[in-house]
XYZ file of N, CA and C in Angstrom:
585
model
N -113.977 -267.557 28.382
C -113.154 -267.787 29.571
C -112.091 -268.830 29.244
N -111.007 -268.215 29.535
C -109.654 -269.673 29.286
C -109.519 -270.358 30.351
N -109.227 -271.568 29.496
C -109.053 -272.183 31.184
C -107.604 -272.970 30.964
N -106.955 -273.058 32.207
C -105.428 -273.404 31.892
C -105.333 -274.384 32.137
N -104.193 -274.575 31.726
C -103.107 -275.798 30.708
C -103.563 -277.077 31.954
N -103.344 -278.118 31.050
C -103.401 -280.042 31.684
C -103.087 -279.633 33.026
N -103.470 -280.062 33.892
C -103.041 -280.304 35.186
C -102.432 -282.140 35.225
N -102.986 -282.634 34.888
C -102.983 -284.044 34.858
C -103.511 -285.079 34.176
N -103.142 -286.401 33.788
C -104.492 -286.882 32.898
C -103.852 -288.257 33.049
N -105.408 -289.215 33.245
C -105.038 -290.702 33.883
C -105.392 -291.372 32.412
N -104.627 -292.445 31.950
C -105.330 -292.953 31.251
C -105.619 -294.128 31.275
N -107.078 -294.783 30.810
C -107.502 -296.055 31.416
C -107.376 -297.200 30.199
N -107.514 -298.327 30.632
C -107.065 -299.511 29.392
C -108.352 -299.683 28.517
N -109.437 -298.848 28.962
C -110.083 -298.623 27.769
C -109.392 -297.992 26.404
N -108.839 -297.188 26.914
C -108.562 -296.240 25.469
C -109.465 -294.541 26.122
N -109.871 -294.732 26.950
C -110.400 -293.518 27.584
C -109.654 -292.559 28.488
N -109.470 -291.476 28.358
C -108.620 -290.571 28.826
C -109.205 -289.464 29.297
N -109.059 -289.042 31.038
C -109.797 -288.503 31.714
C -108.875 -287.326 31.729
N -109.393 -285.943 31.886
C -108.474 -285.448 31.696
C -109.329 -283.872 32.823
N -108.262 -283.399 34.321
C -108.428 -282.961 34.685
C -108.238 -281.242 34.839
N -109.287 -279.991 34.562
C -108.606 -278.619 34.383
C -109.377 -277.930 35.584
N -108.393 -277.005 36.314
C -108.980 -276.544 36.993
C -109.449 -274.962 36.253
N -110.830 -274.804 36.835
C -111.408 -273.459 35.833
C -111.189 -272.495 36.972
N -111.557 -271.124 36.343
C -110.849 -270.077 36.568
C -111.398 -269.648 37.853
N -112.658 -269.904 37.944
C -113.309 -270.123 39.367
C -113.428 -270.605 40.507
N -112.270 -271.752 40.124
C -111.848 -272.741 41.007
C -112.420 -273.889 41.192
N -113.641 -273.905 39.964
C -114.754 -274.953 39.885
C -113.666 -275.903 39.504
N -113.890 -277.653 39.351
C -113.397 -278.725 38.959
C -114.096 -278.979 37.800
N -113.480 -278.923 36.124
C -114.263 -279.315 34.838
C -113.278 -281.048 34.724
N -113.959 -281.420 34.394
C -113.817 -283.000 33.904
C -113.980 -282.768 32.353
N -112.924 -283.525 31.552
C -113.783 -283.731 30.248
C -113.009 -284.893 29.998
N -114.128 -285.758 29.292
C -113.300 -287.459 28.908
C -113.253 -287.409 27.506
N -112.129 -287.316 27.012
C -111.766 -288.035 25.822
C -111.460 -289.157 25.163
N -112.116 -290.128 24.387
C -111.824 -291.137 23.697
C -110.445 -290.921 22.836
N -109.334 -292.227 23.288
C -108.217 -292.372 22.629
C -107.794 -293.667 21.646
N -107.560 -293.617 21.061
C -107.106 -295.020 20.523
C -106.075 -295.807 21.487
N -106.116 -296.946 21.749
C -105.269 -297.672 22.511
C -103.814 -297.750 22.372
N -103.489 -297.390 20.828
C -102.297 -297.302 20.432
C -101.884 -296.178 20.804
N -102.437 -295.075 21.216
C -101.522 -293.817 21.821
C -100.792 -293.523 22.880
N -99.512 -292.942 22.561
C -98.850 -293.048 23.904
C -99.938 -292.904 25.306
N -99.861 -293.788 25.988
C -100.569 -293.576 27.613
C -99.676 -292.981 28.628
N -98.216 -292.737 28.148
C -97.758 -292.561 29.484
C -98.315 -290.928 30.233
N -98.524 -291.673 31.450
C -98.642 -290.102 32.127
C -97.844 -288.935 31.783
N -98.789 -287.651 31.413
C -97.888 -286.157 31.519
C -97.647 -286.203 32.557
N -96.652 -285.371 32.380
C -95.546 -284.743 33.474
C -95.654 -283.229 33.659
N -95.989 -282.639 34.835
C -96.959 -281.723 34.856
C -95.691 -281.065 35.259
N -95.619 -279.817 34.713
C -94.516 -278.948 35.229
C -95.038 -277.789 35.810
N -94.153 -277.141 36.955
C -94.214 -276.474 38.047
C -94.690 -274.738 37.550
N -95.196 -273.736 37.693
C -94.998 -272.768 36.827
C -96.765 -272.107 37.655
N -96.555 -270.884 37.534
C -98.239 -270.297 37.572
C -99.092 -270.952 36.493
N -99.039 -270.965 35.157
C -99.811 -272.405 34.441
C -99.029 -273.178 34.206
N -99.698 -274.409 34.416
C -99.406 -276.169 34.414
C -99.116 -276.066 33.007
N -98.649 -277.241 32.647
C -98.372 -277.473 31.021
C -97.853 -278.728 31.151
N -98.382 -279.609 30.814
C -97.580 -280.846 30.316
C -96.481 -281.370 29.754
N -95.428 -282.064 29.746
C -94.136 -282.053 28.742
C -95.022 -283.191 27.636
N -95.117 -282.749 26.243
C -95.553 -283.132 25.153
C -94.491 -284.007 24.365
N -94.543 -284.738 23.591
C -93.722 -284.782 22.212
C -92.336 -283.806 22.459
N -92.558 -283.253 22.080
C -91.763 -282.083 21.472
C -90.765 -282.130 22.625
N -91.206 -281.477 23.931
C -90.334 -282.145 24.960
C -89.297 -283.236 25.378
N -89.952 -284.199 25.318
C -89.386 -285.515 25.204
C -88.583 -285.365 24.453
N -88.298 -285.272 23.379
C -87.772 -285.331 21.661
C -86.736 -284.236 22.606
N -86.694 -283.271 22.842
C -85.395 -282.372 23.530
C -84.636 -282.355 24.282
N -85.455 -283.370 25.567
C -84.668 -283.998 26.871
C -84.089 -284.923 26.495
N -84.558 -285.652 25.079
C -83.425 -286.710 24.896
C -82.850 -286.164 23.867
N -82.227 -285.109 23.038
C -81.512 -284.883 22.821
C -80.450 -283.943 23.517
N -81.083 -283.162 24.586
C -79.831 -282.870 25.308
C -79.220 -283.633 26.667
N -79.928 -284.509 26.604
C -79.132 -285.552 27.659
C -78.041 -286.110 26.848
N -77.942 -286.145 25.691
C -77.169 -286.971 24.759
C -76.085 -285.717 24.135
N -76.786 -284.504 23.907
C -75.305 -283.593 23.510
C -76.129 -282.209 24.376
N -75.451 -282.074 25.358
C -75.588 -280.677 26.302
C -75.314 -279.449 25.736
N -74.519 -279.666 24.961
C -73.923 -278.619 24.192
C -74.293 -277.954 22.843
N -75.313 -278.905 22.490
C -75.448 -278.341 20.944
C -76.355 -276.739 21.041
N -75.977 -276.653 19.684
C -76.470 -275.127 19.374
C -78.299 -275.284 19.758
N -78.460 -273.878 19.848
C -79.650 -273.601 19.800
C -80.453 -274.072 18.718
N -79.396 -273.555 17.458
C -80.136 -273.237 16.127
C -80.427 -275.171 15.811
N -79.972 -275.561 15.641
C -79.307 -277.002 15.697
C -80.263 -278.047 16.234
N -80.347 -278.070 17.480
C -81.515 -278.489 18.158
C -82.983 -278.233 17.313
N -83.310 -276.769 17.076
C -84.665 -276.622 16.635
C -84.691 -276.916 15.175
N -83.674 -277.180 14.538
C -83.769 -278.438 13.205
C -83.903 -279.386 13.472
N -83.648 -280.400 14.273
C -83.686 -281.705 14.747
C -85.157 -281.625 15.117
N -85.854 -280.890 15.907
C -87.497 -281.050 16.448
C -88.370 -280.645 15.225
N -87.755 -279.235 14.407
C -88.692 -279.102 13.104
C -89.309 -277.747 13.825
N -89.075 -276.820 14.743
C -89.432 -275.749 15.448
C -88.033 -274.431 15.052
N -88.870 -273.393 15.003
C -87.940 -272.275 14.871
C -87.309 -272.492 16.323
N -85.925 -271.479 16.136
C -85.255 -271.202 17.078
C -86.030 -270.338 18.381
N -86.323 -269.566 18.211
C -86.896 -268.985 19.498
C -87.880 -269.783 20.123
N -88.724 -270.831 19.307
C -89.597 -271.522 19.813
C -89.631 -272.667 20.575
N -87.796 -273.128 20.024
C -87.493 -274.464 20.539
C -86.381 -273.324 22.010
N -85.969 -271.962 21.935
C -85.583 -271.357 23.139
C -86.377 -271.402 24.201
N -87.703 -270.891 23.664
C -88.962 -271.013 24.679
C -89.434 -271.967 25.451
N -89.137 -273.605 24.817
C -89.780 -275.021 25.226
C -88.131 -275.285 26.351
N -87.006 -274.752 26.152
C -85.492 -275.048 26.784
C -85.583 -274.203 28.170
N -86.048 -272.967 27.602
C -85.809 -271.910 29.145
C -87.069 -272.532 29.628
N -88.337 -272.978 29.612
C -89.902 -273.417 30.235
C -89.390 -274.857 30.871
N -88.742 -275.689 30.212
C -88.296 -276.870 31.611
C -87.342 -276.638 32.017
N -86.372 -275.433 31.770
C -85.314 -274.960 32.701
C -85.624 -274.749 34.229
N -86.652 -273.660 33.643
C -87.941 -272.887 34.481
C -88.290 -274.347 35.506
N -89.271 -274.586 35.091
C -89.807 -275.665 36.049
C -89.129 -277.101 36.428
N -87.393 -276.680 35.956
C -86.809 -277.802 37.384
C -86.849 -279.178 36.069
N -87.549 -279.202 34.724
C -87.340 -280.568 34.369
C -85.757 -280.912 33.886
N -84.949 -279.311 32.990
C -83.835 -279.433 33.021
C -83.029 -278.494 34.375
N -82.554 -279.706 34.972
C -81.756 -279.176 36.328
C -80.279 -278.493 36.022
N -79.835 -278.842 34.879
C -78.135 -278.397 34.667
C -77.913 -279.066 33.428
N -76.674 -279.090 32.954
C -76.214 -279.724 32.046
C -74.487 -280.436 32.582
N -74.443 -281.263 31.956
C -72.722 -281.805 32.399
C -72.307 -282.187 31.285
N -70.936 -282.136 31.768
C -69.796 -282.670 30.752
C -69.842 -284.038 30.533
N -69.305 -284.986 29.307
C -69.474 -286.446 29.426
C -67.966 -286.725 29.331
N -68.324 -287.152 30.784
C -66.497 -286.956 31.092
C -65.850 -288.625 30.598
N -64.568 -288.744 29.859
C -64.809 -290.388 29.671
C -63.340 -290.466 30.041
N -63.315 -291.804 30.382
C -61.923 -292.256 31.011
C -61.571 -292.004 32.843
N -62.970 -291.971 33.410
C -62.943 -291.287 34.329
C -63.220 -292.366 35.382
N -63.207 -294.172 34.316
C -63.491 -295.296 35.675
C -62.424 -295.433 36.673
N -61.994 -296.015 37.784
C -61.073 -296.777 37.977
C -59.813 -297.306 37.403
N -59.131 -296.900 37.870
C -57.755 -297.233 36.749
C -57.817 -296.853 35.174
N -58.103 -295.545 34.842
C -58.579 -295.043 33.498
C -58.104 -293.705 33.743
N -57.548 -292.916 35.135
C -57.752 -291.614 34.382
C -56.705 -291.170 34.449
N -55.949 -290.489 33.222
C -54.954 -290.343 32.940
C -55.343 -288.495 32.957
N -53.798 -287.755 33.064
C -53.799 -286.172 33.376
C -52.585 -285.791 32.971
N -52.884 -284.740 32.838
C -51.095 -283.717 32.803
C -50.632 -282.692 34.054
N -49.663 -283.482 34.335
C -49.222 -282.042 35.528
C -48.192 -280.650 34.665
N -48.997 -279.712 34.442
C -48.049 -278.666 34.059
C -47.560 -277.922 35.262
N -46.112 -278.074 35.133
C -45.107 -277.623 36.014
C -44.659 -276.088 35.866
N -44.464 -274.977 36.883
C -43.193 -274.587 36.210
C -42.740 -273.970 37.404
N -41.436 -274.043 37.199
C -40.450 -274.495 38.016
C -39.437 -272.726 39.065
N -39.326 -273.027 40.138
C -38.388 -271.850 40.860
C -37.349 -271.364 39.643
N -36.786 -272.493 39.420
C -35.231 -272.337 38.820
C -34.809 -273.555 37.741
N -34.316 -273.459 36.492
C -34.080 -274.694 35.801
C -32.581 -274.378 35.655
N -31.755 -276.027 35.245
C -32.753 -277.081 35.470
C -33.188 -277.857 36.673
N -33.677 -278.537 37.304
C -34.029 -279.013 38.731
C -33.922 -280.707 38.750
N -32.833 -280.744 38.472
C -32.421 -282.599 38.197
C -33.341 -283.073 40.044
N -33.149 -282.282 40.840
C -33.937 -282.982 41.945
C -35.268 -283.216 41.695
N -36.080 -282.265 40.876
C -37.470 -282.624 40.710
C -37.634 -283.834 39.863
N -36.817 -283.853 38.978
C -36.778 -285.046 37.650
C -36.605 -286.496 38.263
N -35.526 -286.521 39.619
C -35.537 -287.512 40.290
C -36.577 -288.171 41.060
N -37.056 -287.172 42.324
C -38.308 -287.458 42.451
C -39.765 -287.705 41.655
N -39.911 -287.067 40.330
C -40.899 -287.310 39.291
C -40.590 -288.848 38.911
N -39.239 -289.433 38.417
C -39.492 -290.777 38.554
C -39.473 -291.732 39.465
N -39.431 -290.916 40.591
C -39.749 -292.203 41.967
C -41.342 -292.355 42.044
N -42.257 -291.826 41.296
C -43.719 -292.283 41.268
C -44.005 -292.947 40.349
N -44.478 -294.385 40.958
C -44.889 -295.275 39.990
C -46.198 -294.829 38.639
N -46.865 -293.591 39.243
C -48.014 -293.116 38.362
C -47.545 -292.093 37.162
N -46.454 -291.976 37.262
C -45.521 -290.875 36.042
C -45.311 -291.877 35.334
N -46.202 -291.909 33.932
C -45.550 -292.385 32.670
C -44.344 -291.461 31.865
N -44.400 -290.030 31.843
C -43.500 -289.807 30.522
C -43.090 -288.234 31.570
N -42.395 -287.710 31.201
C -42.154 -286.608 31.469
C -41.108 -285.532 30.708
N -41.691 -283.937 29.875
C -41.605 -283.416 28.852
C -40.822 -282.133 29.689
N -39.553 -281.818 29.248
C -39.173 -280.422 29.416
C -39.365 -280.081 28.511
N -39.933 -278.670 28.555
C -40.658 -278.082 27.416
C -39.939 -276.208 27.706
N -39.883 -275.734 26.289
C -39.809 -273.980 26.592
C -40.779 -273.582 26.349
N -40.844 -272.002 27.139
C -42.351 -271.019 27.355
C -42.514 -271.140 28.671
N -43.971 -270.733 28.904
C -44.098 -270.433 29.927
C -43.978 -271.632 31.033
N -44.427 -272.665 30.493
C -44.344 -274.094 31.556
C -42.873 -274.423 31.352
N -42.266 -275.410 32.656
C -41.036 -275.775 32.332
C -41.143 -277.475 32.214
N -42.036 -278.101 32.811
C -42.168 -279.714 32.715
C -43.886 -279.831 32.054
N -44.036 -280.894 31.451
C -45.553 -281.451 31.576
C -45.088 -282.722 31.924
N -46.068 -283.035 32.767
C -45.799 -284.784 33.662
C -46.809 -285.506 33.011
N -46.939 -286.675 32.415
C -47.766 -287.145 32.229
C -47.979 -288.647 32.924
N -49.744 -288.960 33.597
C -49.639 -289.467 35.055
C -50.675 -290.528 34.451
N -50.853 -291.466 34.912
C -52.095 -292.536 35.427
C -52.344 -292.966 36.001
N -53.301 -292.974 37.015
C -53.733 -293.008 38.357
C -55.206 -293.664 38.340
N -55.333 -294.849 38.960
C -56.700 -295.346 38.834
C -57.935 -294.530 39.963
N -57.411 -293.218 40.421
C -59.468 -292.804 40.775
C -58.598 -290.966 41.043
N -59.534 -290.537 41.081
C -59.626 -288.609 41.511
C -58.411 -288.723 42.756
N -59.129 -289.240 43.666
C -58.313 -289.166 45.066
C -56.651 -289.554 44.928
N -56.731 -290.227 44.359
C -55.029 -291.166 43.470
C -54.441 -289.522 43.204
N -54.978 -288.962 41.965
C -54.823 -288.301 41.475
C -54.631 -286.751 41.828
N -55.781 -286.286 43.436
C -55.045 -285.268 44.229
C -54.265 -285.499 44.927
N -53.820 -286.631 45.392
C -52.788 -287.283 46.045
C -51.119 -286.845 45.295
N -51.452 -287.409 44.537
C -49.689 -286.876 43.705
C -49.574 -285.958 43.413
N -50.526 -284.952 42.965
C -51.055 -283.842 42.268
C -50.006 -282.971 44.056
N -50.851 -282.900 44.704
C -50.199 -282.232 45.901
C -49.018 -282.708 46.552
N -48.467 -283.794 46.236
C -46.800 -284.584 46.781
C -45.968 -283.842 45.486
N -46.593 -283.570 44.029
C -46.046 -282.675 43.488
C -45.404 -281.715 43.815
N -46.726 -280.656 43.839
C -46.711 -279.733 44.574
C -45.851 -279.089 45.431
N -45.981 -279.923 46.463
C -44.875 -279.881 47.865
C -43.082 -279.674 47.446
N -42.921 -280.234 46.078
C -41.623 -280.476 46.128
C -40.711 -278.935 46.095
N -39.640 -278.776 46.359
C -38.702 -277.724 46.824
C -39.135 -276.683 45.301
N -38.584 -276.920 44.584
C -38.240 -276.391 43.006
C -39.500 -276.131 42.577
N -40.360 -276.708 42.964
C -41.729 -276.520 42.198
C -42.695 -275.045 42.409
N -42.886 -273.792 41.579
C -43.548 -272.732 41.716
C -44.862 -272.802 41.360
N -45.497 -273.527 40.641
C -46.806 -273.508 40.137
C -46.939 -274.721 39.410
N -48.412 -275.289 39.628
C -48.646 -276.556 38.916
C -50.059 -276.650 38.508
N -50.513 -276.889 37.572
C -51.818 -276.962 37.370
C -52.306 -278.258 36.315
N -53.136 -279.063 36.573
C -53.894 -280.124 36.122
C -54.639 -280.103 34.742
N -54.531 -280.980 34.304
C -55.291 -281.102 33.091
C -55.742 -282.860 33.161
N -56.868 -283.063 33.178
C -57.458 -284.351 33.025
C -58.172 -284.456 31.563
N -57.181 -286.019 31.277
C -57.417 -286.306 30.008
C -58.847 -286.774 29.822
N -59.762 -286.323 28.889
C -61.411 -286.778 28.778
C -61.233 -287.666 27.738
N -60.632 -287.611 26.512
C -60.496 -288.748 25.715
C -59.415 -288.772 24.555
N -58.882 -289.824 23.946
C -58.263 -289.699 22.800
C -58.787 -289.572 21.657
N -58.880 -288.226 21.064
C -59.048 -288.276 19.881
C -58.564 -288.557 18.346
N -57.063 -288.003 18.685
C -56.069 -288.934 17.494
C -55.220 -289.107 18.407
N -55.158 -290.759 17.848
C -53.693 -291.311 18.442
C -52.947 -291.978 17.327
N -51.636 -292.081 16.968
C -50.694 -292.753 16.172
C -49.585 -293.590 17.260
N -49.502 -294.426 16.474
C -48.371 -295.617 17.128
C -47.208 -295.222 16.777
């Protein structure tokens, strides 16, 4: 008879570790295991699922590497743990599954207070539009501004200390006579810069 995965397990400052399974009968089995004191004690973390399963090692070791790069490869990841790929797929989609990984995000940087810098790509009714160019430098948040050929006719480049700053001009843009289409680009970081 199998009986399924950790439900839970307390551990005491003995070094004794109680460890609770419910059997298939619905009976309550107890079994106490002796631990060395030096072993991790922290409580499992019992994840949600028709069988329970504990987040182990191996776990841990994954949540902190994709809290740190969201993005990395599959293959990549299961070199870093020492697990084949499908195996370290299996342990990714199982706390997907039970809610321990909720999403992933971007690590957005430059994004404090007076930090976030963007591009307004313009392009324009009709060139050239010396009225838009005028109004583009009546905003104190326009550092540079690029007539460019192709499909865009301006890129604005802006710094604005918060989001709201930033839909703010973004749409006083917008509004102006000459202006046909505009779309945003927020800068996440410098990667090469030269003086």
């Amino acid at each position: 008879m199998e009986i399924p995965a950790l439900v839970t397990r307390v551990a005491r400052p003995s070094g004794k570790c109680i460890r609770h399974f419910a059997g298939c009968t619905g009976t309550l089995v107890i079994i106490t295991v002796i631990l060395p004191a030096a072993l991790d004690s922290r409580p499992a973390v019992p994840l949600a699922g028709r069988r329970r399963q504990e987040i182990d090692a191996t776990d841990r070791t994954i949540l902190s590497i994709l809290s740190r790069e969201a993005r990395i490869p599959m293959k990549s990841l299961a070199g870093r743990i020492g697990l084949s790929r499908s195996a370290t797929a299996e342990r990714v989609a199982r706390l997907e599954k039970a809610g321990v990984i909720r999403g992933y995000r971007a690590d957005i940087g430059q994004l404090e207070e007076g930090e976030i810098e963007a591009f307004l790509l313009v392009t324009l009714k009709r060139t050239p539009s010396l009225g838009v160019l005028d109004r583009l430098a009546g905003f104190s948040s326009v550092r540079r501004v690029f007539s460019v050929s192709g499909q865009l006719d301006l890129i604005v480049e802006v710094k604005v200390a918060s989001i709201n700053a930033l839909n703010e001009l973004r749409n006083e843009v917008a509004q102006l006579d000459n202006v046909e289409d505009l779309t945003t680009s927020i800068v996440l970081r410098r990667d090469i810069e030269r003086s």
